[in-house]
Coordinates of C-alpha atoms in Angstrom, one line a residue:
X1 CA -6.0 -60.7 35.8
X2 CA -9.0 -63.0 35.7
X3 CA -10.8 -63.8 32.5
X4 CA -13.7 -61.6 33.6
X5 CA -11.4 -58.6 34.2
X6 CA -9.7 -59.1 30.8
X7 CA -13.1 -59.2 29.1
X8 CA -14.1 -56.0 30.8
X9 CA -10.9 -54.2 29.6
X10 CA -11.4 -55.5 26.1
X11 CA -15.0 -54.3 26.1
X12 CA -14.0 -50.8 27.3
X13 CA -11.4 -50.6 24.5
X14 CA -13.9 -51.8 21.9
X15 CA -16.4 -49.2 23.1
X16 CA -13.9 -46.5 22.2
X17 CA -14.1 -47.6 18.6
X18 CA -17.8 -46.8 18.4
X19 CA -18.6 -43.9 16.2
X20 CA -21.7 -42.2 14.8
X21 CA -19.7 -41.3 11.7
X22 CA -17.2 -44.2 11.1
X23 CA -16.1 -43.0 7.6
X24 CA -14.8 -39.8 9.3
X25 CA -13.6 -41.0 12.7
X26 CA -12.2 -44.4 11.5
X27 CA -11.4 -43.7 7.9
X28 CA -8.4 -46.0 7.5
X29 CA -10.1 -49.1 8.9
X30 CA -13.2 -48.4 6.7
X31 CA -11.0 -48.0 3.6
X32 CA -9.1 -51.2 4.4
X33 CA -12.3 -53.1 4.9
X34 CA -13.9 -51.9 1.6
X35 CA -10.7 -52.7 -0.3
X36 CA -10.7 -56.2 1.3
X37 CA -14.3 -56.7 0.3
X38 CA -13.6 -55.6 -3.3
X39 CA -10.6 -58.0 -3.5
X40 CA -12.6 -60.9 -2.3
X41 CA -15.5 -60.1 -4.7
X42 CA -13.0 -60.1 -7.7
X43 CA -11.6 -63.5 -6.6
X44 CA -15.2 -64.9 -6.4
X45 CA -15.9 -63.7 -9.9
X46 CA -12.8 -65.4 -11.2
X47 CA -13.8 -68.6 -9.4
X48 CA -10.7 -68.7 -7.3
X49 CA -12.5 -69.1 -4.0
X50 CA -15.9 -69.8 -2.4
X51 CA -18.1 -66.9 -1.3
X52 CA -17.5 -66.1 2.4
X53 CA -17.9 -63.1 4.7
X54 CA -14.6 -61.2 5.3
X55 CA -13.6 -60.7 9.0
X56 CA -15.2 -57.6 10.4
X57 CA -14.6 -55.7 13.6
X58 CA -17.8 -55.9 15.8
X59 CA -18.1 -53.4 18.6
X60 CA -20.5 -53.9 21.5
X61 CA -23.7 -51.9 21.4
X62 CA -24.1 -49.2 24.0
X63 CA -27.3 -47.2 24.3
X64 CA -26.8 -43.6 23.4
X65 CA -27.6 -40.8 25.9
X66 CA -30.0 -38.2 24.5
X67 CA -28.4 -35.4 26.5
X68 CA -24.7 -35.4 27.2
X69 CA -22.5 -32.5 28.4
X70 CA -18.9 -33.5 27.9
X71 CA -17.6 -30.2 29.2
X72 CA -19.0 -28.4 32.3
X73 CA -18.1 -24.9 33.3
X74 CA -18.3 -24.2 37.0
X75 CA -18.8 -20.6 38.2
X76 CA -15.7 -19.3 40.0
X77 CA -13.4 -22.0 38.7
X78 CA -10.2 -21.2 36.8
X79 CA -10.9 -23.5 33.9
X80 CA -13.4 -26.1 32.8
X81 CA -14.1 -29.5 34.1
X82 CA -14.4 -32.3 31.6
X83 CA -16.9 -35.0 32.4
X84 CA -16.8 -38.2 30.4
X85 CA -17.0 -41.9 30.8
X86 CA -15.7 -44.9 28.9
X87 CA -19.1 -45.1 27.1
X88 CA -18.6 -41.8 25.2
X89 CA -14.9 -41.0 24.8
X90 CA -15.3 -39.6 21.3
X91 CA -17.8 -37.0 22.4
X92 CA -15.4 -35.7 25.0
X93 CA -12.5 -35.6 22.5
X94 CA -14.6 -33.8 20.0
X95 CA -15.7 -31.2 22.6
X96 CA -12.1 -30.4 23.5
X97 CA -11.2 -30.3 19.8
X98 CA -13.8 -27.8 19.0
X99 CA -13.0 -25.7 22.1
X100 CA -9.4 -25.4 21.0
X101 CA -10.5 -24.4 17.5
X102 CA -12.6 -21.5 18.9
X103 CA -9.7 -20.3 21.1
X104 CA -7.1 -20.0 18.3
X105 CA -5.4 -16.6 18.9
X106 CA -5.4 -13.9 16.3
X107 CA -2.7 -14.1 13.7
X108 CA -2.9 -10.4 12.8
X109 CA -0.6 -9.2 15.6
X110 CA 2.4 -11.5 14.7
X111 CA 1.7 -10.8 11.0
X112 CA 1.9 -7.0 11.6
X113 CA 5.1 -7.5 13.7
X114 CA 6.8 -9.6 11.0
X115 CA 5.9 -7.0 8.4
X116 CA 7.3 -4.2 10.5
X117 CA 10.6 -6.1 11.0
X118 CA 10.9 -6.7 7.3
X119 CA 10.2 -3.0 6.5
X120 CA 12.6 -1.7 9.1
X121 CA 15.3 -4.1 7.9
X122 CA 14.8 -3.0 4.3
X123 CA 14.8 0.6 5.3
X124 CA 18.1 0.2 7.2
X125 CA 19.7 -1.4 4.1
X126 CA 18.3 1.2 1.7
X127 CA 19.5 4.1 3.8
X128 CA 23.0 3.2 2.6
X129 CA 21.9 3.8 -1.0
X130 CA 22.7 7.0 -2.9
X131 CA 20.3 10.0 -2.7
X132 CA 19.4 9.5 -6.4
X133 CA 17.4 6.4 -5.4
X134 CA 15.3 7.9 -2.7
X135 CA 12.1 7.8 -4.8
X136 CA 12.5 4.1 -5.4
X137 CA 13.3 3.5 -1.8
X138 CA 9.9 4.9 -0.7
X139 CA 8.0 2.8 -3.3
X140 CA 9.7 -0.4 -2.0
X141 CA 9.0 0.4 1.6
X142 CA 5.3 1.1 1.0
X143 CA 5.1 -2.1 -1.1
X144 CA 6.5 -4.1 1.8
X145 CA 4.3 -2.5 4.4
X146 CA 1.1 -3.1 2.4
X147 CA 1.6 -6.7 1.4
X148 CA -0.7 -9.3 2.9
X149 CA -2.5 -7.0 5.4
X150 CA -6.2 -6.2 5.3
X151 CA -7.4 -4.3 8.3
X152 CA -11.0 -3.9 7.0
X153 CA -11.5 -7.7 6.6
X154 CA -10.0 -8.3 10.0
X155 CA -11.5 -5.3 11.8
X156 CA -12.5 -7.3 15.0
X157 CA -9.0 -8.7 15.3
X158 CA -7.5 -5.3 14.7
X159 CA -9.6 -3.8 17.5
X160 CA -8.2 -6.4 19.9
X161 CA -4.7 -5.4 18.8
X162 CA -5.6 -1.8 19.7
X163 CA -6.8 -2.8 23.1
X164 CA -3.2 -3.4 24.4
X165 CA -0.3 -1.0 24.7
X166 CA 2.0 -3.1 22.5
X167 CA -0.6 -3.3 19.8
X168 CA -1.0 0.5 19.7
X169 CA 2.8 1.1 19.6
X170 CA 3.1 -1.5 16.8
X171 CA 0.4 0.1 14.8
X172 CA 2.0 3.5 15.2
X173 CA 5.3 2.2 14.0
X174 CA 3.8 0.4 11.0
X175 CA 1.4 3.2 9.9
X176 CA 4.0 5.4 8.1
X177 CA 5.0 2.4 5.9
X178 CA 1.5 1.4 4.9
X179 CA -0.2 2.2 1.6
X180 CA -2.5 5.1 1.6
X181 CA -5.6 2.9 1.4
X182 CA -4.5 0.8 4.4
X183 CA -3.7 3.8 6.5
X184 CA -7.1 5.2 5.7
X185 CA -8.7 1.9 6.8
X186 CA -7.0 2.2 10.2
X187 CA -8.1 5.8 10.6
X188 CA -11.7 5.0 9.8
X189 CA -11.6 2.0 12.1
X190 CA -10.2 4.0 15.0
X191 CA -12.7 6.8 14.5
X192 CA -15.7 4.4 14.1
X193 CA -14.8 2.6 17.4
X194 CA -13.3 5.6 19.2
X195 CA -15.7 5.3 22.2
X196 CA -14.8 1.7 22.7
X197 CA -11.1 2.3 22.4
X198 CA -11.3 5.2 24.8
X199 CA -13.0 3.1 27.4
X200 CA -10.4 0.4 27.0
X201 CA -7.6 2.9 27.3
X202 CA -8.9 4.5 30.5
X203 CA -6.2 2.9 32.7
X204 CA -3.5 2.5 30.1
X205 CA -3.7 6.0 28.4
X206 CA -1.6 4.9 25.5
X207 CA -3.8 6.0 22.7
X208 CA -1.9 9.2 22.2
X209 CA 0.9 7.2 20.6
X210 CA -1.3 6.9 17.5
X211 CA -1.8 10.7 17.2
X212 CA 1.3 11.4 15.3
X213 CA 1.0 8.9 12.4
X214 CA -2.8 9.4 12.3
X215 CA -2.5 13.2 12.0
X216 CA -0.1 12.7 9.2
X217 CA -2.7 10.5 7.4
X218 CA -5.4 13.1 8.0
X219 CA -3.2 15.7 6.3
X220 CA -3.2 13.6 3.1
X221 CA -6.9 13.1 2.9
X222 CA -9.3 14.6 0.3
X223 CA -12.3 16.7 1.4
X224 CA -14.7 13.8 0.7
X225 CA -12.6 11.3 2.7
X226 CA -12.4 13.8 5.5
X227 CA -16.2 14.1 5.6
X228 CA -16.6 10.3 5.7
X229 CA -14.4 10.1 8.8
X230 CA -16.1 13.0 10.5
X231 CA -19.5 11.3 10.0
X232 CA -18.3 8.5 12.2
X233 CA -18.2 10.9 15.1
X234 CA -21.6 12.3 14.5
X235 CA -23.6 9.1 14.5
X236 CA -25.3 8.2 17.8
X237 CA -24.0 5.2 19.7
X238 CA -25.9 1.9 19.4
X239 CA -28.7 1.9 21.9
X240 CA -28.0 5.4 23.1
X241 CA -28.6 9.0 22.1
X242 CA -25.1 10.0 23.1
X243 CA -22.8 11.0 20.3
X244 CA -19.2 9.9 20.1
X245 CA -18.4 13.5 19.5
X246 CA -19.4 14.3 23.1
X247 CA -17.0 11.7 24.5
X248 CA -14.0 13.0 22.5
X249 CA -14.0 16.3 24.5
X250 CA -13.2 14.3 27.6
X251 CA -10.3 12.4 26.2
X252 CA -7.0 13.8 25.2
X253 CA -6.5 11.6 22.1
X254 CA -10.1 12.0 21.0
X255 CA -10.2 15.8 21.1
X256 CA -6.8 15.9 19.5
X257 CA -7.9 13.8 16.6
X258 CA -11.1 15.8 16.2
X259 CA -9.2 19.1 16.1
X260 CA -6.8 17.6 13.5
X261 CA -9.7 16.7 11.3
X262 CA -11.4 20.1 11.6
X263 CA -8.1 21.9 11.1
X264 CA -7.4 19.9 7.9
X265 CA -10.9 20.7 6.6
X266 CA -10.4 24.4 7.2
X267 CA -7.0 24.2 5.5
X268 CA -8.5 22.6 2.4
X269 CA -11.3 25.2 2.2
X270 CA -8.9 28.1 2.6
X271 CA -6.5 26.8 -0.1
X272 CA -6.8 27.2 -3.9
X273 CA -6.6 23.5 -4.5
X274 CA -9.7 21.9 -6.2
X275 CA -11.7 20.0 -3.6
X276 CA -13.8 17.8 -6.0
X277 CA -16.4 17.2 -3.3
X278 CA -19.2 14.6 -3.5
X279 CA -22.8 15.7 -3.4
X280 CA -23.8 17.1 0.0
X281 CA -20.3 17.3 1.4
X282 CA -20.4 21.0 2.0
X283 CA -23.7 20.6 3.9
X284 CA -22.3 17.8 6.0
X285 CA -19.2 19.9 6.8
X286 CA -21.3 22.9 7.9
X287 CA -23.6 20.7 10.0
X288 CA -20.5 19.1 11.7
X289 CA -19.0 22.5 12.6
X290 CA -22.2 23.7 14.1
X291 CA -22.6 20.3 16.0
X292 CA -19.1 20.5 17.4
X293 CA -19.7 24.1 18.6
X294 CA -23.0 23.1 20.2
X295 CA -21.6 20.1 22.0
X296 CA -18.4 22.0 23.0
X297 CA -20.5 24.7 24.6
X298 CA -22.3 22.1 26.7
X299 CA -19.2 20.4 28.1
X300 CA -18.3 21.7 31.7
X301 CA -15.0 23.4 31.9
X302 CA -13.7 20.9 34.4
X303 CA -14.5 18.0 32.1
X304 CA -12.8 19.5 29.0
X305 CA -9.2 18.2 28.5
X306 CA -6.3 20.0 26.7
X307 CA -5.4 18.5 23.3
X308 CA -2.0 17.1 22.4
X309 CA -1.7 19.8 19.8
X310 CA -3.9 22.9 19.2
X311 CA -4.1 23.9 15.5
X312 CA -3.8 27.6 14.9
X313 CA -6.6 27.8 12.3
X314 CA -9.5 26.7 14.6
X315 CA -10.3 30.4 15.3
X316 CA -10.8 31.2 11.6
X317 CA -12.8 28.0 11.2
X318 CA -15.4 28.8 13.9
X319 CA -15.5 32.5 12.9
X320 CA -16.3 31.5 9.4
X321 CA -19.5 29.6 10.4
X322 CA -20.5 30.9 13.8
X323 CA -21.9 34.3 14.8
X324 CA -20.3 36.4 17.5
X325 CA -23.0 35.5 20.0
X326 CA -22.2 31.8 19.7
X327 CA -18.5 32.4 20.0
X328 CA -19.0 34.6 23.1
X329 CA -21.1 31.8 24.6
X330 CA -18.3 29.3 24.0
X331 CA -15.9 31.7 25.8
X332 CA -18.2 32.0 28.8
X333 CA -18.4 28.3 29.0
X334 CA -14.6 28.2 29.5
X335 CA -13.5 27.2 26.1
X336 CA -11.7 30.5 25.2
X337 CA -8.4 28.7 25.4
X338 CA -9.4 26.8 22.3
X339 CA -9.3 30.0 20.2
X340 CA -6.4 31.8 21.7

């Protein structure tokens, strides 16, 4: 190489050392240089040497560009094209670094899977214990299932888990082992985002795998908790006047979950157990029953799907709140099978 070529290579390498924030990008050199300055200052104070400037790395000055796009996305391409030059390598590196940070996958799915493996392994070992220790076995399993998982704080990540078949199956397997509060968080999340989940499940049709464990959770809810979940189905969708309730009649999982909620409410009202309702719960329950009947009567017979399970107490529920004329109208609309 000629001297001119060597100087050009050295210049390019020196340009890469340029930084707008040297204390962050070049910390070790900056720390070394400050330590060297401090040592020389101490020697000068003691009179051990004459004052002189310590050697310092000098990088060539390059005029900064006001606008610089280090990463360009081209429509129709499979990835992204990085555009950089030797004059601004740090910006290109930083751009890739930040992009990688934004694309970090969710850790909730592997965390749920590891938790399930631990629970099932513990369950397998504890099944060998005597029957006298069954109560302690349940407590241990619920403690394992509830440790370290927060579905409310990671709601967006959990929704992405529910968008895939394996995520739904994993949730269904983990639900029986979760603490009551966590299982309720999952039920509220599923109900709140039911229209979104039903759209995502249009091709897969794997949402019914959640019906069994969720219906068991519904059966353990108090009346006030039940009203809270039902309210999620009666709120209009964002930017629309359509109710999630209307969409549930056209989806097998949706209508099955709705019937399970209504059936449990009727079972609570028919029992002698104290309900301890909050203020306005009975009014909300009555409004919900009337709303379900009204929306159900407006759904065409061809669009109405058959549920996974039909509770036997729905007839007594609607007869309790609706008059005969309304029930006859429901029958004429083709929903008589709901009450048979």
